[in-house]
Amino acid sequence: MRRVSLSVNGDQHELELEPRELLVYVLRERLGLTGATVGCDTSSCGSCTVLLDGESVKSCTVLGVQADGHRITTIEGLAENGALHPLQESFRTHHALQCGYCTPGMVMAAVSLLAENPRPSEAEIRHALEGNLCRCTGYQNIVRAIEAVA
Amino acid sequence: MIPAPFDYEVAESVEHAVELLGGREDAKLLAGGHSLLPVLRLRFARPALLVDIGRIEALSYVRDAGDRIAIGALTRHHDVVGAALLQEHCPLVPYAAGLIGDPQVRHRGTIGGSLAHGDPAGDLPAVLLALDGEVDVVGPEGTRTIAAAELFRGPFETALGPQEVMTEVRVPKLTGDHGWSYLKFRRRSMDWATVGVVAVVKGNGSIEEAAVGLVSMGATPLRARATEQALLAGESDPAALADDGTDPPSDTNGSAEYRRHLVRVLVRRALEEARPG
C-alpha cells in the first residue's frame, strides 16, 4: 500500500492505495464519485474522462498513485453553489444526451477543450471529441451544445 | 480489468531510475503509462515492479541543438504538438504527434514512451526512422546514442537494455528544400494506423534525398527502400514498390493483402504531398 494525497474537486483526500488501483476506481469506489463511468476499459471510449491539473485524461489509464499530489476535477466538481456549469446547462438545453452514460466524459473533454481554446471552430470541436464515444450517436447535439458555449 | 499486483517506486532522477531498475528482475519503466497501462490491464504483461519516471520534470523540453532539435524523452505528445521550435524546424513531428490517440492520450503519453514501447503500429517510431533521428539512453555504464535504424528490433522490442532509460530524442532540422507528409489510415480517429506512411523528400527540381517510413507493415517500423531507390533513380512509379520487403500483419483492421494494396496507394499520395515544388 502507498500513501497518496489527492485534491479532488477542491477537497483534500489522504488515501492508502494499492499501486495497481486505477484512478477511475479510486474516484468511484473509494470516494463515491460515480460520475466518471467505466465504458470500455480499453482507453477508448472516454466515459471516464476527468481533469488532471485542468487537462482531460482517461482515468481508467492513470494509476491512483500517479495522481499523488495532483488536482483532479470530476463532473461532480463543475457546478458552483448549486448552479450548473455553463456546459452542463448547454448539454441540457440542447438535448446533448440520451442515455447519459458518456455525458460526464463528454462534458469534461469539452471543459478541457475550452480551457485551451475558448473559441473553437466546429471542426476543432469534433476533433477534440475524438476520444469520446457516444453510442446513442448524439454527436450532433453534443457539438451544438459546445458551440453554444464557445 | 485491473492489473495484476506490482510494486511501485517513484524515481527522483534518471540515475535513481537506473538504480531502481537494477534492483529487481522484471522491472518496467512507467512514464505517461498510455502504452503500458492498457497492456497491464489486459494482463499481457505482469512486471514485478513499476519505476515511475513521470515526475522527472528535467526530461520534458524541446531545445535547439544546432542542426537538430532535441526533445526530452518525457515530453508529452500534447507539448510536442505545441512546440514552436518543432513547428519551425521539423513540423512533421508535431503533426504526427497530433494524430496519436486522442486529446486525453496526448495529455499523458510521452515521446520517449512511444518510442521505447516499440509498437510497429505506433506513429512516432516510423517518423523517427524516416527522419534518421536518434535517441540517448542512460544505463549503468553511462550514456549511449542509438540511431533510429538500430533502435527497433521486433514487435514491442527495442535496443534498450533492461536497465536503460531513454532520455532524449533528436531529429534533424528540415530546410526549405524538404517536403514531408504523414498519412495515417485508420477506421476511427483514435485508432492505431491500419497503415501509416511517412515521406520526407529533399530536392529542388530533382530529388536528392528520399525517405519513406511505414507503420504497421511488419514486425517493426520499416523503410520502403525499393521506393526510395526508385525515387532517386527517377523511375516513373516508385509507389508501386512500396510493399517490397514488408511483412504486414492480418488482423481485424485488415488482411495482409489489403495492407499491401493500401500502402502503395498511401505512398503514392504521400509522395505527391511531400514532393517539393
Coordinates of C-alpha atoms in Angstrom, one line a residue:
Chain A
M1 CA 0.0 0.0 0.0
R2 CA 1.1 3.5 -0.6
R3 CA 0.0 6.8 1.0
V4 CA -1.4 9.2 -1.6
S5 CA -2.6 12.7 -1.3
L6 CA -5.3 13.8 -3.8
S7 CA -7.1 17.0 -4.3
V8 CA -10.5 16.1 -5.8
N9 CA -12.9 18.9 -6.6
G10 CA -11.1 21.1 -4.1
D11 CA -11.3 18.6 -1.3
Q12 CA -8.1 17.1 0.0
H13 CA -8.0 13.3 0.5
E14 CA -5.3 11.2 2.1
L15 CA -5.7 7.6 0.9
E16 CA -3.8 4.3 1.3
L17 CA -3.8 2.8 -2.3
E18 CA -2.6 -0.4 -3.8
P19 CA -0.3 0.7 -6.7
R20 CA -2.5 -1.1 -9.2
E21 CA -5.7 0.8 -8.4
L22 CA -6.8 2.8 -11.4
L23 CA -7.8 6.4 -10.8
V24 CA -11.4 5.8 -12.0
Y25 CA -11.9 3.1 -9.3
V26 CA -10.3 5.4 -6.7
L27 CA -12.9 8.0 -7.6
R28 CA -15.8 5.7 -7.9
E29 CA -15.3 3.2 -5.1
R30 CA -13.2 5.0 -2.5
L31 CA -14.6 8.5 -2.9
G32 CA -18.1 7.6 -4.1
L33 CA -17.8 9.9 -7.1
T34 CA -19.6 7.8 -9.7
G35 CA -19.9 10.5 -12.4
A36 CA -16.9 9.2 -14.3
T37 CA -18.1 5.9 -15.7
V38 CA -16.2 2.8 -17.0
G39 CA -17.4 2.1 -20.5
C40 CA -14.8 0.2 -22.5
D41 CA -11.9 -0.4 -20.1
T42 CA -9.5 -0.2 -23.0
S43 CA -8.7 3.5 -23.1
S44 CA -11.0 4.0 -26.0
C45 CA -14.4 5.4 -25.0
G46 CA -13.6 8.4 -22.9
S47 CA -16.6 8.0 -20.5
C48 CA -14.1 8.0 -17.6
T49 CA -12.6 11.4 -18.6
V50 CA -11.7 13.7 -15.7
L51 CA -9.3 16.7 -15.5
L52 CA -5.8 16.2 -14.1
D53 CA -4.4 19.6 -13.3
G54 CA -7.0 21.1 -15.6
E55 CA -6.4 18.8 -18.6
S56 CA -8.6 15.9 -19.8
V57 CA -7.3 12.4 -19.1
K58 CA -8.9 8.9 -19.2
S59 CA -9.0 8.0 -15.5
C60 CA -9.0 4.3 -16.5
T61 CA -5.5 4.7 -17.8
V62 CA -4.0 6.6 -14.8
L63 CA -2.9 4.9 -11.6
G64 CA -4.2 6.4 -8.4
V65 CA -0.6 6.6 -7.3
Q66 CA 0.4 8.6 -10.4
A67 CA -2.1 11.3 -9.4
D68 CA -0.4 11.7 -6.0
G69 CA -0.1 15.4 -5.3
H70 CA -2.2 16.4 -8.3
R71 CA -5.5 18.2 -8.7
I72 CA -8.5 16.2 -10.0
T73 CA -11.7 17.6 -11.2
T74 CA -14.7 15.4 -11.9
I75 CA -18.2 16.2 -13.3
E76 CA -19.3 16.4 -9.6
G77 CA -17.0 19.4 -9.2
L78 CA -18.3 21.6 -12.0
A79 CA -21.5 23.1 -10.5
E80 CA -20.9 26.0 -8.2
N81 CA -23.3 27.0 -5.5
G82 CA -26.0 24.7 -6.9
A83 CA -25.8 26.3 -10.4
L84 CA -24.8 24.0 -13.3
H85 CA -21.6 24.8 -15.2
P86 CA -22.5 26.6 -18.5
L87 CA -21.5 23.4 -20.4
Q88 CA -23.8 21.3 -18.3
E89 CA -26.6 23.7 -18.8
S90 CA -26.0 23.8 -22.5
F91 CA -26.0 20.0 -22.8
R92 CA -29.4 20.1 -21.1
T93 CA -30.9 22.8 -23.2
H94 CA -29.5 21.3 -26.5
H95 CA -30.6 17.8 -25.6
A96 CA -27.0 16.6 -25.9
L97 CA -27.6 13.4 -24.2
Q98 CA -29.9 10.4 -24.4
C99 CA -28.8 7.5 -22.1
G100 CA -26.3 9.8 -20.4
Y101 CA -23.5 7.2 -19.9
C102 CA -20.9 9.1 -22.0
T103 CA -22.1 12.5 -20.8
P104 CA -19.7 13.2 -17.9
G105 CA -16.8 12.3 -20.1
M106 CA -18.1 14.4 -23.0
V107 CA -18.6 17.4 -20.7
M108 CA -15.1 17.1 -19.1
A109 CA -13.5 16.7 -22.6
A110 CA -15.3 19.9 -23.6
V111 CA -14.2 21.8 -20.4
S112 CA -10.6 20.8 -21.2
L113 CA -11.0 22.0 -24.9
L114 CA -12.5 25.3 -24.0
A115 CA -9.8 25.9 -21.3
E116 CA -7.2 25.6 -24.0
N117 CA -9.1 27.0 -27.0
P118 CA -12.1 29.2 -25.9
R119 CA -13.3 29.8 -29.4
P120 CA -13.0 26.5 -31.3
S121 CA -14.5 26.0 -34.7
E122 CA -17.0 23.2 -35.3
A123 CA -14.2 21.1 -36.9
E124 CA -12.0 21.8 -33.8
I125 CA -14.8 20.7 -31.5
R126 CA -15.3 17.5 -33.4
H127 CA -11.6 16.8 -33.4
A128 CA -11.4 17.4 -29.7
L129 CA -14.1 14.8 -29.1
E130 CA -12.2 12.1 -31.0
G131 CA -11.5 10.3 -27.7
N132 CA -15.1 10.2 -26.6
L133 CA -17.7 7.7 -28.0
C134 CA -21.5 8.2 -27.8
R135 CA -23.3 5.0 -28.8
C136 CA -26.7 6.8 -28.8
T137 CA -25.0 8.7 -31.7
G138 CA -25.8 12.0 -30.2
Y139 CA -22.8 13.8 -31.6
Q140 CA -24.7 16.5 -33.5
N141 CA -26.3 17.9 -30.4
I142 CA -23.2 17.5 -28.3
V143 CA -21.3 19.6 -30.8
R144 CA -24.1 22.1 -30.9
A145 CA -24.1 22.3 -27.1
I146 CA -20.4 23.0 -27.0
E147 CA -20.6 25.5 -29.9
A148 CA -23.3 27.4 -27.9
V149 CA -20.9 28.0 -25.0
A150 CA -17.8 28.6 -27.1
Chain B
M1 CA -10.0 -5.1 -15.7
I2 CA -7.5 -4.5 -13.0
P3 CA -3.7 -5.1 -13.5
A4 CA -2.1 -7.9 -11.6
P5 CA -0.3 -6.6 -8.4
F6 CA 3.0 -4.9 -8.7
D7 CA 5.4 -2.9 -6.6
Y8 CA 5.8 0.8 -7.3
E9 CA 8.7 3.2 -6.9
V10 CA 9.0 6.8 -7.8
A11 CA 12.3 7.7 -9.4
E12 CA 13.6 11.1 -8.4
S13 CA 16.2 11.2 -11.2
V14 CA 17.4 9.2 -14.2
E15 CA 20.3 7.8 -12.1
H16 CA 17.8 6.8 -9.5
A17 CA 15.6 5.1 -12.1
V18 CA 18.6 3.1 -13.4
E19 CA 19.4 2.0 -9.9
L20 CA 15.8 1.0 -9.2
L21 CA 15.6 -0.9 -12.5
G22 CA 18.8 -2.8 -11.4
G23 CA 17.3 -3.8 -8.1
R24 CA 14.7 -6.2 -9.4
E25 CA 14.2 -8.6 -12.2
D26 CA 11.2 -7.9 -14.4
A27 CA 11.0 -4.2 -13.5
K28 CA 9.4 -1.8 -16.1
L29 CA 9.5 1.9 -16.5
L30 CA 6.3 3.9 -16.2
A31 CA 6.2 7.3 -18.0
G32 CA 2.8 8.5 -19.2
G33 CA 1.5 5.0 -18.9
H34 CA -0.5 5.1 -22.1
S35 CA 1.2 2.2 -23.7
L36 CA 2.0 0.3 -20.6
L37 CA -1.2 0.5 -18.5
P38 CA -3.5 -0.9 -21.3
V39 CA -1.1 -3.9 -21.6
L40 CA -1.1 -4.4 -17.8
R41 CA -4.9 -4.2 -17.6
L42 CA -5.2 -6.9 -20.2
R43 CA -2.5 -8.8 -18.2
F44 CA -0.4 -9.2 -21.3
A45 CA 2.5 -8.1 -19.0
R46 CA 2.9 -8.7 -15.3
P47 CA 6.0 -6.8 -14.2
A48 CA 7.1 -7.2 -10.6
L49 CA 7.9 -3.5 -10.2
L50 CA 7.0 -0.3 -11.9
V51 CA 9.5 2.5 -11.7
D52 CA 7.7 5.8 -12.2
I53 CA 9.8 8.3 -14.1
G54 CA 6.8 10.5 -14.8
R55 CA 7.9 13.0 -12.2
I56 CA 11.3 13.8 -13.6
E57 CA 10.5 17.2 -14.9
A58 CA 14.0 17.8 -16.3
L59 CA 13.3 15.3 -19.1
S60 CA 10.5 17.4 -20.6
Y61 CA 11.8 20.0 -23.0
V62 CA 12.3 21.0 -26.7
R63 CA 15.7 22.6 -27.4
D64 CA 17.7 23.8 -30.4
A65 CA 20.7 21.6 -30.8
G66 CA 22.5 23.0 -33.8
D67 CA 21.4 21.1 -36.9
R68 CA 19.0 19.1 -34.8
I69 CA 16.1 19.6 -32.4
A70 CA 16.4 17.8 -29.1
I71 CA 13.3 16.6 -27.3
G72 CA 13.3 15.4 -23.7
A73 CA 12.0 11.8 -23.6
L74 CA 9.3 12.7 -21.1
T75 CA 7.9 15.5 -23.3
R76 CA 4.2 14.7 -23.7
H77 CA 2.6 14.5 -27.2
H78 CA 0.5 17.5 -26.3
D79 CA 3.6 19.6 -25.7
V80 CA 5.3 18.2 -28.8
V81 CA 2.3 19.3 -30.9
G82 CA 2.6 22.8 -29.4
A83 CA 6.4 23.2 -29.6
A84 CA 7.3 26.3 -31.6
L85 CA 10.8 25.0 -32.4
L86 CA 9.5 21.8 -33.9
Q87 CA 6.8 23.7 -35.8
E88 CA 9.5 25.8 -37.3
H89 CA 12.2 23.2 -38.0
C90 CA 10.6 19.8 -38.2
P91 CA 6.8 20.2 -38.4
L92 CA 6.4 16.5 -39.4
V93 CA 7.0 15.5 -35.7
P94 CA 4.3 17.7 -34.1
Y95 CA 1.9 16.9 -37.0
A96 CA 2.3 13.1 -36.4
A97 CA 2.2 13.5 -32.6
G98 CA -1.2 15.3 -33.0
L99 CA -2.6 12.2 -34.7
I100 CA -1.7 9.9 -31.8
G101 CA -4.8 8.6 -30.0
D102 CA -7.0 11.5 -28.8
P103 CA -6.6 14.6 -26.6
Q104 CA -6.7 12.6 -23.4
V105 CA -4.0 10.3 -24.6
R106 CA -1.8 13.2 -25.8
H107 CA -2.1 14.9 -22.4
R108 CA -0.4 11.9 -20.8
G109 CA 1.6 9.9 -23.4
T110 CA 5.3 10.8 -23.9
I111 CA 7.5 10.7 -27.0
G112 CA 10.1 8.5 -25.2
G113 CA 7.4 6.2 -24.0
S114 CA 6.0 5.8 -27.5
L115 CA 9.5 5.0 -29.0
A116 CA 10.6 2.7 -26.2
H117 CA 7.3 0.7 -26.4
G118 CA 8.4 -0.3 -30.0
D119 CA 4.9 -0.8 -31.3
P120 CA 5.1 -1.4 -35.1
A121 CA 1.7 0.2 -35.3
G122 CA 2.9 3.4 -33.5
D123 CA 3.2 6.7 -35.3
L124 CA 6.4 8.1 -33.9
P125 CA 8.7 5.1 -34.5
A126 CA 8.2 5.3 -38.3
V127 CA 8.6 9.1 -38.2
L128 CA 11.9 8.8 -36.3
L129 CA 13.1 6.1 -38.7
A130 CA 12.2 8.2 -41.8
L131 CA 14.0 11.2 -40.3
D132 CA 17.1 9.2 -39.4
G133 CA 16.7 10.5 -35.9
E134 CA 18.5 9.2 -32.8
V135 CA 17.9 8.7 -29.1
D136 CA 20.1 8.9 -26.0
V137 CA 19.8 6.2 -23.4
V138 CA 21.3 6.2 -19.9
G139 CA 22.2 2.9 -18.2
P140 CA 24.6 1.6 -15.5
E141 CA 27.6 2.2 -17.9
G142 CA 26.6 5.8 -18.8
T143 CA 25.0 7.4 -21.8
R144 CA 25.0 6.0 -25.3
T145 CA 23.3 7.1 -28.5
I146 CA 21.2 4.8 -30.6
A147 CA 20.3 5.6 -34.2
A148 CA 16.7 5.1 -35.2
A149 CA 17.8 2.4 -37.7
E150 CA 19.2 0.4 -34.8
L151 CA 16.5 1.1 -32.3
F152 CA 13.6 -1.1 -33.4
R153 CA 14.3 -4.8 -33.1
G154 CA 11.0 -6.6 -33.2
P155 CA 7.4 -6.1 -32.2
F156 CA 7.5 -4.2 -28.8
E157 CA 11.2 -4.8 -28.7
T158 CA 13.9 -2.2 -28.9
A159 CA 17.7 -2.0 -28.5
L160 CA 17.3 -0.6 -24.9
G161 CA 18.7 -2.9 -22.2
P162 CA 16.6 -3.8 -19.2
Q163 CA 18.4 -1.2 -17.1
E164 CA 18.4 1.6 -19.6
V165 CA 16.3 4.8 -19.6
M166 CA 15.7 6.8 -22.8
T167 CA 16.4 10.5 -22.0
E168 CA 16.5 12.4 -25.3
V169 CA 15.2 12.2 -28.9
R170 CA 16.9 14.1 -31.7
V171 CA 15.5 14.9 -35.1
P172 CA 17.2 16.8 -37.9
K173 CA 16.1 20.3 -38.9
L174 CA 14.4 20.3 -42.3
T175 CA 15.1 23.0 -44.7
G176 CA 13.1 24.9 -47.4
D177 CA 14.2 22.2 -49.9
H178 CA 12.4 19.5 -47.8
G179 CA 8.9 18.4 -48.3
W180 CA 7.1 15.9 -45.9
S181 CA 3.9 14.1 -45.4
Y182 CA 2.4 11.8 -42.9
L183 CA -0.7 9.8 -43.9
K184 CA -2.4 7.7 -41.3
F185 CA -5.2 5.4 -42.4
R186 CA -7.5 4.3 -39.6
R187 CA -11.1 3.3 -39.1
R188 CA -11.8 5.6 -36.2
S189 CA -10.0 8.8 -35.4
M190 CA -8.5 7.5 -32.1
D191 CA -7.3 4.2 -33.6
W192 CA -3.8 2.9 -34.4
A193 CA -2.9 3.1 -38.1
T194 CA -4.1 0.3 -40.3
V195 CA -1.3 1.5 -42.4
G196 CA 0.7 4.8 -41.9
V197 CA 3.2 6.3 -44.4
V198 CA 5.9 9.0 -43.7
A199 CA 7.6 10.6 -46.6
V200 CA 10.5 13.1 -46.4
V201 CA 11.8 14.3 -49.7
K202 CA 14.6 16.8 -50.4
G203 CA 15.3 18.4 -53.7
N204 CA 14.8 21.5 -55.7
G205 CA 13.7 20.1 -59.0
S206 CA 15.4 16.7 -58.9
I207 CA 15.2 14.6 -55.8
E208 CA 18.4 14.5 -53.8
E209 CA 17.2 12.6 -50.7
A210 CA 14.1 10.5 -50.1
A211 CA 13.0 8.6 -47.0
V212 CA 9.7 6.7 -46.7
G213 CA 8.7 5.2 -43.4
L214 CA 6.0 2.6 -42.9
V215 CA 3.7 2.0 -40.0
S216 CA 2.0 -1.4 -39.4
M217 CA 3.7 -3.1 -42.3
G218 CA 5.8 -5.6 -40.4
A219 CA 7.3 -6.6 -37.0
T220 CA 9.0 -3.2 -36.7
P221 CA 8.5 0.2 -38.4
L222 CA 10.1 -0.1 -41.8
R223 CA 11.7 2.0 -44.6
A224 CA 10.3 1.4 -48.1
R225 CA 13.9 1.1 -49.5
A226 CA 12.8 0.0 -53.0
T227 CA 10.5 3.0 -53.3
E228 CA 13.3 5.3 -52.1
Q229 CA 15.8 4.0 -54.6
A230 CA 13.3 4.2 -57.4
L231 CA 12.6 7.8 -56.5
L232 CA 16.3 8.7 -56.5
A233 CA 16.7 6.9 -59.9
G234 CA 13.8 9.0 -61.3
E235 CA 11.6 6.0 -62.1
S236 CA 8.0 6.6 -63.1
D237 CA 6.1 4.8 -60.3
P238 CA 8.1 4.4 -57.1
A239 CA 5.0 3.8 -55.0
A240 CA 4.3 0.6 -56.8
L241 CA 7.2 -0.9 -54.9
A242 CA 6.1 0.3 -51.5
D243 CA 5.3 -3.2 -50.2
D244 CA 8.6 -4.7 -51.3
G245 CA 10.3 -6.4 -48.3
T246 CA 7.3 -5.8 -46.0
D247 CA 5.5 -8.5 -44.0
P248 CA 2.2 -6.9 -43.0
P249 CA 0.0 -8.5 -40.4
S250 CA -3.5 -9.7 -40.9
D251 CA -5.9 -8.6 -38.1
T252 CA -9.3 -7.1 -37.5
N253 CA -8.2 -3.9 -39.2
G254 CA -7.3 -5.6 -42.5
S255 CA -5.7 -8.5 -44.2
A256 CA -2.0 -8.5 -45.2
E257 CA -3.1 -8.3 -48.8
Y258 CA -5.3 -5.3 -48.1
R259 CA -2.4 -3.6 -46.3
R260 CA -0.1 -4.3 -49.3
H261 CA -2.6 -2.5 -51.6
L262 CA -3.2 0.3 -49.1
V263 CA 0.5 1.0 -48.6
R264 CA 1.0 1.5 -52.4
V265 CA -1.9 4.0 -52.5
L266 CA -0.8 5.9 -49.4
V267 CA 2.8 6.1 -50.5
R268 CA 1.7 7.5 -53.9
R269 CA -0.4 10.2 -52.1
A270 CA 2.3 10.9 -49.5
L271 CA 5.0 11.4 -52.2
E272 CA 2.7 13.8 -54.1
E273 CA 2.2 15.7 -50.9
A274 CA 5.9 15.7 -49.9
R275 CA 7.5 16.4 -53.3
P276 CA 8.8 20.0 -53.1
G277 CA 7.6 22.2 -56.0

